[in-house]
mmCIF file with all atom_site columns, C-alpha atoms in Angstrom:
data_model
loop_
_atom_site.group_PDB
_atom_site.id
_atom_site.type_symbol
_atom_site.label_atom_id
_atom_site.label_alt_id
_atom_site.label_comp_id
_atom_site.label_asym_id
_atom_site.label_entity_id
_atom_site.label_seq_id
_atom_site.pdbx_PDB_ins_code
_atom_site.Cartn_x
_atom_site.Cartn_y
_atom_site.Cartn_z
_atom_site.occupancy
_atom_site.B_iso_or_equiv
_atom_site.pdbx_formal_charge
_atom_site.auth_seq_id
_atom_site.auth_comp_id
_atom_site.auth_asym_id
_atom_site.auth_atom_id
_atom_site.pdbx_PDB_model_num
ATOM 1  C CA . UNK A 1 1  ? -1.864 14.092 9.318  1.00 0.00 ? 1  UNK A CA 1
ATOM 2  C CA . UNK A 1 2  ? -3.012 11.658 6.145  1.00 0.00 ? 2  UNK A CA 1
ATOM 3  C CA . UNK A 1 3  ? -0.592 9.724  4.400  1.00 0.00 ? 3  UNK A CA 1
ATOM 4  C CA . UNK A 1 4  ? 0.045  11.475 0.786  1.00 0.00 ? 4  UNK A CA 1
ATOM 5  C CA . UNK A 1 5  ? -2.589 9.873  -1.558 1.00 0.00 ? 5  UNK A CA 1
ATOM 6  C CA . UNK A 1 6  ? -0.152 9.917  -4.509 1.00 0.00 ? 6  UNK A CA 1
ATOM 7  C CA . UNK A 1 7  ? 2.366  7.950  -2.330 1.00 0.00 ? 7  UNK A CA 1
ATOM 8  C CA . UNK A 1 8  ? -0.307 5.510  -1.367 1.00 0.00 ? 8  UNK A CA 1
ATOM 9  C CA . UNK A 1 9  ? -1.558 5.393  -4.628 1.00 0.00 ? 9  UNK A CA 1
ATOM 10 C CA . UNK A 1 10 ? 2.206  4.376  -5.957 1.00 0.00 ? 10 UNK A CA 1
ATOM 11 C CA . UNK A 1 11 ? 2.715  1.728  -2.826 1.00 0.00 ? 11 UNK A CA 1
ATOM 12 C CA . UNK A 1 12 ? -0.590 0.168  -4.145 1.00 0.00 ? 12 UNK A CA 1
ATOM 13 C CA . UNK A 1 13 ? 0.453  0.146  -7.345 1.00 0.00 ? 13 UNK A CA 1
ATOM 14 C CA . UNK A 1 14 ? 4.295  -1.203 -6.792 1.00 0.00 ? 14 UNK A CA 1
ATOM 15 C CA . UNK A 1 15 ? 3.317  -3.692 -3.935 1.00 0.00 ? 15 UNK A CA 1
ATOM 16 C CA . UNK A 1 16 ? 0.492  -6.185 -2.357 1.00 0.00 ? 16 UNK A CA 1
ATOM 17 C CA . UNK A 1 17 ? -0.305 -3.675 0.332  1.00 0.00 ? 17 UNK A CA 1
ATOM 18 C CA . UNK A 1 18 ? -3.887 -2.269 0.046  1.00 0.00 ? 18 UNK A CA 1
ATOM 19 C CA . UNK A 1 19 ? -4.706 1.205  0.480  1.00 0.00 ? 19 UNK A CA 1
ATOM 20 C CA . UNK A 1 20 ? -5.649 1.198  3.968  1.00 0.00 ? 20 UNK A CA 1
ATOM 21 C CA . UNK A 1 21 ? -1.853 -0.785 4.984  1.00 0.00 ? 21 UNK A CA 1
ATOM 22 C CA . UNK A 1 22 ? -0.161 1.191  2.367  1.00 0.00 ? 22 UNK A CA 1
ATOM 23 C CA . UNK A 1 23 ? -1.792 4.347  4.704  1.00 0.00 ? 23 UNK A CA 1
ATOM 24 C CA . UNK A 1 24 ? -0.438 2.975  7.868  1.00 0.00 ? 24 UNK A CA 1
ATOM 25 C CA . UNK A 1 25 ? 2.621  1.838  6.313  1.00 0.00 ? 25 UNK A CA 1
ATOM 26 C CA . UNK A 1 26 ? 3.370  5.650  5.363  1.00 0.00 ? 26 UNK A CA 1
ATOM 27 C CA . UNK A 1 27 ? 1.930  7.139  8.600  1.00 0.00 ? 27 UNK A CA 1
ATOM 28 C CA . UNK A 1 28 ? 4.424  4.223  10.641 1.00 0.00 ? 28 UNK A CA 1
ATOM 29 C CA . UNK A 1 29 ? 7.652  5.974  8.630  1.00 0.00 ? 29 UNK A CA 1
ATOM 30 C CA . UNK A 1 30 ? 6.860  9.545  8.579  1.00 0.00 ? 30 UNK A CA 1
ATOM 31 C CA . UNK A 1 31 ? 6.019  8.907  12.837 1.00 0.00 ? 31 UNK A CA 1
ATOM 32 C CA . UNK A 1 32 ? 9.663  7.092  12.879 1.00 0.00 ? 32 UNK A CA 1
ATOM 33 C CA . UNK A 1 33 ? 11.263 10.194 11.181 1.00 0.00 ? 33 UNK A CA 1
ATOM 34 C CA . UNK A 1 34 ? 9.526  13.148 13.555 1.00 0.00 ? 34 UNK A CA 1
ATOM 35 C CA . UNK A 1 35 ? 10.696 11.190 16.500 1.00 0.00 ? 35 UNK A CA 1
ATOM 36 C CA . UNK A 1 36 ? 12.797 13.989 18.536 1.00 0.00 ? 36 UNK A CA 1
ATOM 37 C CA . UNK A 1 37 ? 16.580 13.496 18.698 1.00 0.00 ? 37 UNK A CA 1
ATOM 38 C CA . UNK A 1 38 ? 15.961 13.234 22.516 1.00 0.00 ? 38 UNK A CA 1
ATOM 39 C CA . UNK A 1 39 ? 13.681 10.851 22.268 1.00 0.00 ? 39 UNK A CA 1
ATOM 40 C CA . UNK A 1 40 ? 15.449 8.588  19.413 1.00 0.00 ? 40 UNK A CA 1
ATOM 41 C CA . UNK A 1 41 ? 19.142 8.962  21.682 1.00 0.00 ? 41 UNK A CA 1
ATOM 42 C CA . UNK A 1 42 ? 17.640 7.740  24.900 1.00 0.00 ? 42 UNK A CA 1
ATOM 43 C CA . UNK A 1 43 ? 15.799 5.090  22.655 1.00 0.00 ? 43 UNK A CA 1
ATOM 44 C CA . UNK A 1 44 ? 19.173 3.811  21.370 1.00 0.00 ? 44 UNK A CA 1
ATOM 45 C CA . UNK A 1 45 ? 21.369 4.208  23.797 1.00 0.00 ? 45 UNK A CA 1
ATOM 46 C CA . UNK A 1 46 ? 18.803 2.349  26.184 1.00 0.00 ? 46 UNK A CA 1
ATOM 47 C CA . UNK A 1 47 ? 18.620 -0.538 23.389 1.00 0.00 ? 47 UNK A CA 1
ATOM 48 C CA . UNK A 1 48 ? 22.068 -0.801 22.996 1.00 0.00 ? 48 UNK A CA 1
ATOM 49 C CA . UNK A 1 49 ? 23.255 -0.702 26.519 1.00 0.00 ? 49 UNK A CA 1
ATOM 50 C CA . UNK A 1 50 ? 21.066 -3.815 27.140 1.00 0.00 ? 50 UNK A CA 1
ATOM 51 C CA . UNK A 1 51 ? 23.159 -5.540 24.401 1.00 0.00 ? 51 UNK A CA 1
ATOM 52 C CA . UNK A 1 52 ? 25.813 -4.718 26.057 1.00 0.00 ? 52 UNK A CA 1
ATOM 53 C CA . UNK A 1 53 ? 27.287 -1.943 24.453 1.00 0.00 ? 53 UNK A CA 1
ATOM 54 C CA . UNK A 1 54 ? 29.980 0.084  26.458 1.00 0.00 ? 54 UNK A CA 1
ATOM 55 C CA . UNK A 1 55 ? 29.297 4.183  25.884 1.00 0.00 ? 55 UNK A CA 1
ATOM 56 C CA . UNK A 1 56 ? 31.618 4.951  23.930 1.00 0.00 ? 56 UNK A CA 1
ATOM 57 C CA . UNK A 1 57 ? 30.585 2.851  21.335 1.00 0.00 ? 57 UNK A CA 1
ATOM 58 C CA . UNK A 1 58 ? 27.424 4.050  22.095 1.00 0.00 ? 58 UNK A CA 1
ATOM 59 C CA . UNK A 1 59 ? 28.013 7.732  21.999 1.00 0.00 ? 59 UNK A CA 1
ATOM 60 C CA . UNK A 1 60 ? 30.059 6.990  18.349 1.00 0.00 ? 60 UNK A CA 1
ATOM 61 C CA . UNK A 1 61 ? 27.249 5.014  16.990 1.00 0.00 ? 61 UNK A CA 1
ATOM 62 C CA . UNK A 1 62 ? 24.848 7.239  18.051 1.00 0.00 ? 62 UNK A CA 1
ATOM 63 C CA . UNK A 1 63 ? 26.561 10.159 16.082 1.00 0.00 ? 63 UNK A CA 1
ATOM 64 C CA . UNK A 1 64 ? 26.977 7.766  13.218 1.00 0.00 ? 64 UNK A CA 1
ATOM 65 C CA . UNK A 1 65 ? 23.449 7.204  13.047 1.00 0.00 ? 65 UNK A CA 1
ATOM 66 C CA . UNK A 1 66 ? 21.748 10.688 13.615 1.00 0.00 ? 66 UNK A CA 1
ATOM 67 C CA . UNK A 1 67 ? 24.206 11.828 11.106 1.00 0.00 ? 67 UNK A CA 1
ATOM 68 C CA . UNK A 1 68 ? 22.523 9.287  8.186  1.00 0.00 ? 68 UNK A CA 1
ATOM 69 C CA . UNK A 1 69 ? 19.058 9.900  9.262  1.00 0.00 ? 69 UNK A CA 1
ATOM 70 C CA . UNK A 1 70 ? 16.633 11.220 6.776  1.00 0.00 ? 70 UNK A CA 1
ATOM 71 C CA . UNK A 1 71 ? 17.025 15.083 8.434  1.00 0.00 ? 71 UNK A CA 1
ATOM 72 C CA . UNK A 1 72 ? 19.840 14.811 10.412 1.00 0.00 ? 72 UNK A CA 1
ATOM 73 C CA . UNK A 1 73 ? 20.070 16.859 13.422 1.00 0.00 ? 73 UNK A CA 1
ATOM 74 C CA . UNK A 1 74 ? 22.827 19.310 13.984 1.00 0.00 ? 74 UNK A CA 1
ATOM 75 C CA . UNK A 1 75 ? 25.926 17.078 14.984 1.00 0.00 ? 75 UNK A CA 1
ATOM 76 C CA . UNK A 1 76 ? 26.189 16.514 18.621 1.00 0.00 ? 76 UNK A CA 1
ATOM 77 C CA . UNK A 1 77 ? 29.032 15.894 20.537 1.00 0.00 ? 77 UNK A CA 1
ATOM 78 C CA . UNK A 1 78 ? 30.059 12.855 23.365 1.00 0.00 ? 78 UNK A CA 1
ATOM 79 C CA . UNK A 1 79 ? 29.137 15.705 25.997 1.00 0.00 ? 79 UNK A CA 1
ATOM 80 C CA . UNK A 1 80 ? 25.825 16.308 24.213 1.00 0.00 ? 80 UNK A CA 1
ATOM 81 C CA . UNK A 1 81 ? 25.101 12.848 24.083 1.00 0.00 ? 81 UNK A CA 1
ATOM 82 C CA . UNK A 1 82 ? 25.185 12.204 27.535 1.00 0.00 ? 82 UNK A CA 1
ATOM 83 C CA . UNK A 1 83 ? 23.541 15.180 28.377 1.00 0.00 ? 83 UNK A CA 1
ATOM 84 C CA . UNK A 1 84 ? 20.375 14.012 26.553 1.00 0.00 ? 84 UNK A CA 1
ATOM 85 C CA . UNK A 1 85 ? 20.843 10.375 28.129 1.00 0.00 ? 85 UNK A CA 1
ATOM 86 C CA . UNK A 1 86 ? 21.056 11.547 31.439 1.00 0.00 ? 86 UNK A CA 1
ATOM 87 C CA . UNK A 1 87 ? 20.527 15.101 32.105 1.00 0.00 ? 87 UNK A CA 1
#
């Protein structure tokens, strides 16, 4: 899917980028945002286990965060949570 030209067209105009990274910049955060809640929930809870997160923390976080994303998901539960993380 292109990047919006008017969207380009105003990242040109309001920053350094040219057209072509102002293209890739928009195709890198609309990919970010269609990642599947699966997918971004293993991602995170992978990420912050090697930090050394317990799961709890993890599963609160993780609820935090899906909750402020751009199109939040439905809210999940713990149970949920771990579901998705390990079937």
């Amino acid at each position: 899917m292109p990047a919006d030209p008017d969207l380009v067209a105003h990242l040109v105009a309001t920053t350094p980028l040219s057209a072509a990274e102002a293209a890739r910049v928009v195709a890198d955060v609309v990919a970010f945002h269609a990642e599947p809640v699966e997918h971004y929930v293993r991602r995170r809870h992978a990420a912050l286990q090697t930090r050394g997160v317990r799961n709890a923390q993890i599963y609160a976080r993780l609820r935090a965060e899906l909750a402020e994303r751009v199109v939040a998901p439905p809210e999940l539960s713990e149970r949920q949570l771990r579901r998705i993380v390990y079937g």
